[in-house]
Coordinates of C-alpha atoms in Angstrom, one line a residue:
M1477 CA 75.5 20.0 255.6
K1478 CA 72.9 22.8 255.8
R1479 CA 73.6 26.5 255.0
A1480 CA 72.3 28.9 256.1
D1481 CA 73.7 32.7 256.1
V1482 CA 72.3 33.0 259.6
V1483 CA 71.4 31.0 262.0
I1484 CA 68.9 31.7 265.3
V1485 CA 69.0 29.2 268.4
G1486 CA 66.0 29.5 270.3
A1487 CA 62.2 29.9 268.4
G1488 CA 60.7 32.1 272.1
Q1489 CA 59.7 35.7 271.4
A1490 CA 63.7 37.0 270.6
G1491 CA 64.3 34.4 267.9
L1492 CA 60.9 35.2 266.0
A1493 CA 61.2 38.7 266.7
L1494 CA 64.5 39.0 264.8
S1495 CA 63.4 36.1 262.3
H1496 CA 61.3 39.2 261.2
C1497 CA 63.3 41.7 261.3
L1498 CA 66.2 39.5 258.9
G1499 CA 63.3 38.7 256.9
Q1500 CA 62.4 42.3 256.6
A1501 CA 65.5 43.1 255.6
D1502 CA 66.1 40.0 253.1
I1503 CA 69.1 38.1 255.2
E1504 CA 68.4 34.3 254.5
H1505 CA 68.3 32.3 257.6
A1506 CA 67.2 29.7 259.9
V1507 CA 65.8 29.4 263.2
L1508 CA 66.6 26.0 265.2
E1509 CA 64.5 25.0 268.6
R1510 CA 65.1 21.9 270.4
G1511 CA 61.5 21.7 270.8
R1512 CA 58.1 23.6 269.7
I1513 CA 57.9 27.1 269.4
G1514 CA 57.7 29.0 272.9
E1515 CA 58.5 25.2 273.9
R1516 CA 59.6 27.1 277.7
W1517 CA 56.0 28.6 278.1
R1518 CA 54.2 25.2 277.2
S1519 CA 57.0 23.0 279.2
Q1520 CA 58.1 24.7 282.4
S1521 CA 55.3 26.9 283.6
W1522 CA 52.2 26.8 285.5
H1523 CA 48.9 25.3 283.8
S1524 CA 47.2 28.4 284.8
L1525 CA 49.7 30.6 284.4
R1526 CA 49.4 34.5 282.5
L1527 CA 52.1 37.2 281.3
L1528 CA 53.3 39.9 284.1
T1529 CA 52.9 42.4 281.1
P1530 CA 49.4 43.9 280.0
N1531 CA 48.3 43.1 276.2
W1532 CA 49.7 46.5 275.1
L1533 CA 53.3 46.4 276.3
S1534 CA 53.2 42.2 274.8
A1535 CA 53.3 43.4 271.0
L1536 CA 56.9 41.7 268.9
P1537 CA 58.1 43.1 265.3
G1538 CA 55.6 44.4 262.8
S1539 CA 52.4 43.2 264.9
P1540 CA 51.2 45.2 267.4
Y1541 CA 48.5 44.4 270.1
A1542 CA 45.2 44.4 268.2
G1543 CA 42.7 42.9 270.5
D1544 CA 40.0 44.2 272.5
D1545 CA 41.5 43.9 276.1
P1546 CA 45.0 46.0 275.7
D1547 CA 44.4 46.2 279.4
G1548 CA 44.2 42.5 279.9
F1549 CA 47.1 39.9 280.7
M1550 CA 47.0 37.4 278.3
G1551 CA 47.4 33.2 279.8
K1552 CA 49.6 30.9 278.6
A1553 CA 48.0 29.3 276.0
A1554 CA 47.1 32.1 274.4
F1555 CA 50.6 33.9 274.0
V1556 CA 51.8 30.5 272.6
E1557 CA 48.8 30.5 270.2
T1558 CA 50.2 34.9 269.5
L1559 CA 54.1 33.3 269.0
E1560 CA 52.7 30.3 266.1
A1561 CA 50.6 32.8 264.4
Y1562 CA 53.2 35.5 264.3
A1563 CA 55.7 32.8 262.6
G1564 CA 53.0 31.8 260.1
R1565 CA 52.6 35.1 259.5
W1566 CA 55.6 36.0 258.5
Q1567 CA 56.5 32.2 257.3
A1568 CA 59.7 31.9 259.4
P1569 CA 62.0 29.6 258.5
I1570 CA 61.7 27.6 262.3
E1571 CA 63.3 23.7 262.2
C1572 CA 61.4 22.7 265.0
S1573 CA 63.2 19.5 267.4
V1574 CA 67.0 20.9 266.2
E1575 CA 68.9 20.5 269.2
V1576 CA 72.6 22.5 268.8
L1577 CA 74.7 20.4 271.0
S1578 CA 77.8 22.5 269.7
C1579 CA 78.8 25.5 268.0
R1580 CA 81.9 26.7 266.7
R1581 CA 84.3 29.3 265.0
T1582 CA 85.6 28.4 261.7
G1583 CA 87.7 30.4 259.3
N1584 CA 84.2 30.9 257.5
G1585 CA 81.9 31.2 259.5
F1586 CA 80.7 28.7 262.0
V1587 CA 79.7 25.0 262.3
L1588 CA 76.8 23.7 264.5
D1589 CA 76.7 20.0 265.4
T1590 CA 72.8 19.1 266.2
S1591 CA 70.7 16.9 267.0
A1592 CA 69.1 16.3 262.9
G1593 CA 72.9 16.7 261.2
A1594 CA 75.5 19.5 260.7
W1595 CA 74.8 23.4 259.9
S1596 CA 76.9 25.9 258.4
A1597 CA 76.9 29.8 259.3
K1598 CA 78.4 32.8 258.4
A1599 CA 77.2 34.4 261.6
V1600 CA 75.1 32.7 264.9
V1601 CA 72.2 34.3 267.0
V1602 CA 72.1 33.0 270.8
A1603 CA 68.2 33.6 271.4
T1604 CA 68.1 31.0 274.0
G1605 CA 66.4 33.2 276.8
H1606 CA 67.0 33.9 280.2
C1607 CA 65.1 31.4 281.6
D1608 CA 67.7 28.4 280.9
R1609 CA 68.7 25.8 283.5
P1610 CA 66.8 26.2 286.7
A1611 CA 69.2 26.8 289.7
I1612 CA 68.5 25.4 292.9
P1613 CA 70.4 26.4 296.0
F1614 CA 71.9 23.3 298.3
G1615 CA 71.4 21.0 294.6
S1616 CA 73.4 18.2 295.4
K1617 CA 71.5 17.8 298.8
I1618 CA 68.3 17.6 297.6
M1619 CA 68.2 16.3 293.7
G1620 CA 68.1 13.0 295.0
A1621 CA 72.2 12.8 295.9
S1622 CA 71.5 11.9 299.5
E1623 CA 68.9 11.4 302.2
T1624 CA 68.2 14.6 303.0
M1625 CA 65.3 15.8 301.6
S1626 CA 64.0 12.0 301.1
A1627 CA 61.0 13.0 303.7
A1628 CA 59.5 15.5 300.7
L1629 CA 58.9 16.1 297.0
S1630 CA 61.5 18.4 295.9
I1631 CA 61.0 20.2 292.8
H1632 CA 61.7 23.7 290.7
A1633 CA 59.3 25.9 290.2
S1634 CA 59.9 25.1 286.6
R1635 CA 58.1 21.6 287.7
Y1636 CA 55.3 23.1 289.1
R1637 CA 51.5 22.6 287.2
S1638 CA 48.7 23.2 289.4
P1639 CA 47.9 22.4 293.3
G1640 CA 46.2 18.7 292.8
E1641 CA 49.6 17.7 291.0
L1642 CA 51.1 17.6 294.5
P1643 CA 51.1 15.3 297.5
P1644 CA 47.8 16.0 299.7
G1645 CA 50.2 18.4 302.8
G1646 CA 51.9 21.4 303.9
V1647 CA 54.1 23.2 301.0
L1648 CA 57.4 25.2 301.9
I1649 CA 58.0 27.8 298.8
V1650 CA 61.7 28.8 299.1
G1651 CA 61.7 32.4 297.4
A1652 CA 59.6 35.7 296.8
S1653 CA 59.8 36.7 293.4
S1654 CA 57.3 36.8 290.6
S1655 CA 56.8 33.4 290.7
G1656 CA 57.5 32.1 294.3
V1657 CA 54.5 34.8 295.8
Q1658 CA 52.0 33.7 292.2
I1659 CA 52.8 29.7 293.0
A1660 CA 51.7 30.7 296.9
D1661 CA 49.1 32.5 296.0
E1662 CA 47.5 29.6 294.0
L1663 CA 48.1 27.0 296.6
A1664 CA 47.0 28.7 299.6
R1665 CA 44.0 29.3 297.8
A1666 CA 43.3 25.8 297.2
G1667 CA 43.5 25.4 301.1
R1668 CA 47.0 24.4 301.1
R1669 CA 49.2 25.4 303.9
V1670 CA 52.1 27.6 303.0
T1671 CA 55.2 28.7 304.1
L1672 CA 57.1 31.1 301.8
S1673 CA 61.0 31.7 302.5
V1674 CA 61.5 35.4 301.9
G1675 CA 64.4 36.8 300.5
K1676 CA 65.4 39.8 298.6
H1677 CA 62.0 41.0 296.3
T1678 CA 60.8 43.8 294.9
R1679 CA 57.5 44.9 295.7
L1680 CA 55.6 47.4 294.0
P1681 CA 51.2 47.7 293.3
R1682 CA 49.9 46.5 290.5
L1683 CA 48.3 49.6 289.9
W1684 CA 49.2 53.2 290.7
R1685 CA 47.2 56.6 290.0
G1686 CA 44.9 54.3 288.3
K1687 CA 46.8 53.4 285.4
D1688 CA 49.0 50.0 285.7
I1689 CA 53.1 50.2 287.0
F1690 CA 54.4 49.2 284.0
F1691 CA 52.7 52.7 282.3
W1692 CA 54.3 54.9 284.5
L1693 CA 58.1 52.4 283.9
C1694 CA 57.7 53.0 280.6
Q1695 CA 56.8 56.9 280.5
M1696 CA 59.6 57.6 282.5
G1697 CA 61.7 56.0 280.5
F1698 CA 62.4 53.5 284.1
M1699 CA 62.2 50.2 281.2
T1700 CA 64.8 51.9 278.5
Q1701 CA 67.6 52.1 280.5
R1702 CA 71.0 51.4 279.3
P1703 CA 73.5 49.5 281.5
Q1704 CA 76.3 52.7 280.9
D1705 CA 73.0 54.8 282.3
L1706 CA 74.0 53.2 285.8
A1707 CA 75.6 54.1 288.8
N1708 CA 75.5 50.2 289.6
P1709 CA 74.6 48.2 286.4
E1710 CA 75.4 44.9 287.9
S1711 CA 73.1 45.4 290.7
A1712 CA 70.4 46.3 288.5
L1713 CA 71.1 42.7 286.7
R1714 CA 70.8 40.8 290.2
Q1715 CA 67.4 42.7 291.3
P1716 CA 64.9 40.0 291.4
S1717 CA 61.6 40.0 289.0
L1718 CA 58.4 42.3 290.2
Q1719 CA 56.2 40.4 292.5
L1720 CA 52.9 41.2 290.3
A1721 CA 50.6 39.2 288.8
G1722 CA 48.5 39.5 285.5
R1723 CA 45.6 38.7 286.8
P1724 CA 42.1 39.2 285.6
D1725 CA 40.8 41.8 288.6
K1726 CA 44.0 43.5 288.7
A1727 CA 44.9 43.0 291.9
D1728 CA 47.9 42.7 294.3
L1729 CA 49.9 40.7 294.9
D1730 CA 52.7 41.0 297.4
L1731 CA 53.7 39.4 301.0
A1732 CA 50.4 41.3 302.3
T1733 CA 47.7 40.1 300.5
L1734 CA 49.4 36.4 300.9
Q1735 CA 49.7 36.9 304.9
A1736 CA 45.7 37.6 304.7
L1737 CA 45.5 34.1 302.9
G1738 CA 47.1 32.3 305.7
V1739 CA 50.9 32.2 304.3
E1740 CA 53.2 31.9 307.0
L1741 CA 56.3 34.0 306.2
T1742 CA 60.0 33.5 307.1
G1743 CA 63.5 34.1 306.4
R1744 CA 65.9 32.9 303.2
V1745 CA 66.8 29.1 303.3
R1746 CA 70.1 29.1 305.2
G1747 CA 71.0 25.1 305.1
I1748 CA 69.7 22.0 304.9
A1749 CA 71.1 18.7 307.1
D1750 CA 69.8 16.1 308.4
R1751 CA 66.7 16.3 307.0
E1752 CA 66.1 20.1 308.8
I1753 CA 65.9 23.2 307.2
A1754 CA 67.3 26.4 309.1
F1755 CA 66.2 29.7 308.0
A1756 CA 68.1 33.1 308.4
D1757 CA 67.0 35.7 311.1
D1758 CA 67.0 38.4 308.4
L1759 CA 63.1 38.6 307.2
A1760 CA 62.2 42.0 308.8
V1761 CA 65.1 43.2 307.2
Q1762 CA 64.0 41.8 303.7
I1763 CA 60.5 43.3 304.3
A1764 CA 62.3 46.9 305.3
A1765 CA 64.8 46.7 302.1
A1766 CA 61.1 45.8 299.9
E1767 CA 59.3 48.5 301.7
A1768 CA 62.1 51.5 301.2
K1769 CA 62.6 50.9 297.5
Q1770 CA 58.3 50.8 296.6
A1771 CA 58.6 54.2 298.4
R1772 CA 61.6 55.8 296.9
L1773 CA 59.7 54.3 293.3
L1774 CA 56.4 55.4 294.5
A1775 CA 57.5 59.0 294.9
E1776 CA 59.6 59.1 291.9
I1777 CA 55.9 58.4 289.5
D1778 CA 54.4 61.2 291.9
R1779 CA 56.7 63.4 291.5
F1780 CA 57.0 62.5 287.3
A1781 CA 53.2 62.8 287.5
G1782 CA 53.6 66.5 289.0
D1783 CA 51.3 65.8 292.3
A1784 CA 51.7 63.6 295.8
R1785 CA 49.3 60.5 295.6
P1786 CA 48.2 60.2 299.2
G1787 CA 48.5 56.9 300.8
R1788 CA 50.8 54.4 299.9
P1789 CA 49.9 50.1 300.0
E1790 CA 49.2 48.6 303.5
P1791 CA 52.4 48.1 304.6
V1792 CA 53.6 44.3 305.2
A1793 CA 53.6 43.2 308.7
V1794 CA 56.8 41.8 309.9
P1795 CA 55.7 38.2 312.1
S1796 CA 56.2 38.2 315.6
V1797 CA 56.8 34.4 315.6
R1798 CA 58.4 32.5 312.8
S1799 CA 59.9 29.5 311.8
R1800 CA 63.8 29.1 312.1
Q1801 CA 63.9 25.5 311.4
L1802 CA 61.2 22.8 310.1
S1803 CA 61.8 19.3 310.2
L1804 CA 60.8 17.3 306.9
T1805 CA 60.0 14.0 308.9
D1806 CA 56.7 15.2 310.8
G1807 CA 54.9 15.7 307.3
S1808 CA 53.9 18.9 307.9
I1809 CA 55.8 20.0 304.7
R1810 CA 54.8 17.8 301.5
T1811 CA 56.3 19.3 299.4
V1812 CA 59.2 21.7 298.8
I1813 CA 59.3 24.0 295.3
W1814 CA 62.3 26.2 294.7
A1815 CA 61.6 29.7 293.1
T1816 CA 65.1 30.2 293.1
G1817 CA 65.5 31.5 289.3
Y1818 CA 67.5 30.1 286.8
Q1819 CA 71.2 29.9 285.1
R1820 CA 72.3 29.5 281.7
S1821 CA 73.8 27.1 280.3
F1822 CA 76.4 27.8 277.2
G1823 CA 78.8 24.5 277.0
W1824 CA 77.8 23.7 273.3
L1825 CA 79.2 27.5 272.8
E1826 CA 83.5 27.4 272.3
P1827 CA 85.0 28.6 275.5
L1828 CA 86.4 32.0 274.0
A1829 CA 82.6 33.2 273.7
L1830 CA 82.3 32.8 277.4
G1831 CA 83.1 35.1 280.5
A1832 CA 85.1 33.5 283.8
D1833 CA 81.7 33.5 285.3
G1834 CA 80.3 31.3 282.5
E1835 CA 78.1 33.7 281.2
L1836 CA 78.3 34.9 277.3
A1837 CA 80.2 37.4 277.2
H1838 CA 78.5 40.5 275.0
Q1839 CA 78.4 44.1 274.7
G1840 CA 74.6 44.6 273.6
G1841 CA 74.4 41.9 272.5
V1842 CA 77.4 42.1 270.5
T1843 CA 80.1 39.1 271.9
S1844 CA 84.2 39.0 271.2
V1845 CA 83.6 36.1 268.4
P1846 CA 83.2 37.7 265.1
G1847 CA 79.5 37.1 263.7
L1848 CA 78.4 35.9 266.9
Y1849 CA 75.5 37.5 268.8
A1850 CA 73.0 37.5 271.7
L1851 CA 70.0 38.4 272.4
G1852 CA 66.6 38.1 274.5
F1853 CA 68.9 37.9 277.7
R1854 CA 68.2 39.9 281.1
F1855 CA 70.1 43.7 280.3
L1856 CA 71.0 43.0 277.1
R1857 CA 70.8 46.3 275.6
K1858 CA 67.8 47.7 278.1
R1859 CA 66.5 47.4 281.3
D1860 CA 63.4 45.3 279.8
S1861 CA 65.8 43.4 277.0
N1862 CA 64.5 39.9 278.5
F1863 CA 60.7 41.2 278.4
I1864 CA 58.4 40.5 275.7
G1865 CA 57.6 44.0 274.5
G1866 CA 61.2 44.7 275.0
V1867 CA 62.8 42.2 272.7
G1868 CA 61.5 43.8 269.5
A1869 CA 64.2 47.0 269.8
D1870 CA 67.1 45.1 271.2
A1871 CA 65.4 43.0 267.9
Q1872 CA 66.4 45.2 265.2
A1873 CA 69.5 46.3 266.3
I1874 CA 71.0 42.8 266.0
A1875 CA 69.7 42.6 262.6
A1876 CA 71.5 45.8 261.7
E1877 CA 74.8 44.4 263.0
V1878 CA 74.1 41.4 261.4
S1879 CA 73.6 42.9 258.4
R1880 CA 76.9 45.2 258.3
Y1881 CA 78.9 42.1 259.3
L1882 CA 77.6 40.0 256.7
G1883 CA 77.8 43.4 254.1
R1884 CA 82.3 43.2 255.8
K1885 CA 82.5 39.5 254.9
G1886 CA 80.8 40.1 251.8
Q1887 CA 83.7 42.9 250.4
Q1888 CA 86.5 41.3 251.7
A1889 CA 85.3 38.4 250.2
A1890 CA 84.6 40.7 246.6

């Protein structure tokens, strides 16, 4: 059995940031990764993906951005190279291709059963990321359990790679947050007929008052808001990702720009039956809610900046005629892409660590199981906890928690 004082599960940006912080504190640890460093960036995203945050905001602890394009947006391959270089620079003790199958508390700490044998640890940090398992509505009807979707290819956005790898013909994209609008944009520019099913979404301009929108969100303290600072933290946790893209030209990407490319907008998917997809008549309501939220935030930025900026982004036009139903039998839709987000999978943890909803239960990354911690999840300690640039402060805080815990154990043992 292999041993380490601390085992970190996951070698993405969160796990690597914590490894750096533990290393700086001389805490012996190991990082177990079921794939390669940054595996989800490698294998669960499309080829042309760029980071949504500008380079100046995508730094990790001990490694501030030092390139010549701080306002640019790194491509996924370049970011994976950055993660690998970061791990190498700090000699992170990473074991790749090691999947953790179970983790259970014992009298002296934890035992982790893995695909490469057992490990023991005094403390464990779950850094497996917020985007773990694809969440697909009507899953039993679309993933081969019936013939409902047999007339079209049905995939989650994590399996989309490029327009050329899809069957010819029209594409229905379900979900209008960051992944959905980016995929719709790429497909429309490739000449595909695209229908976008729009639910709750958050629209913001890429640039405002000559600065990236994240400049203002950071300056105003929005990104570092803690759950306890908010009137309704549960609602904030459910907020969809921003309709943004890290394009070199820094152009907006929202429903208005997609309409200009010929993308057809429709309401939420409300049902699938007999090879027919039915849509709710809620498109106007969803658009109005997003427009109102954008107007409030831009007005707040203007007040912060000290003066009002005339004009606002062009409003999204609600189509006068929109689909209430699409047939998968007439050949007009050959692919359905579900850009409907992710869930977490914690079946390998003991039930005591989980809440009634199956999520890892914690307060600021500290669970009720002594020695078990979390890192890299959305709103873990603040609004940007799952952002590349936000995980560093959380990693430092969790490293301090781990250090105190190990110190207490040493004192108790003495």
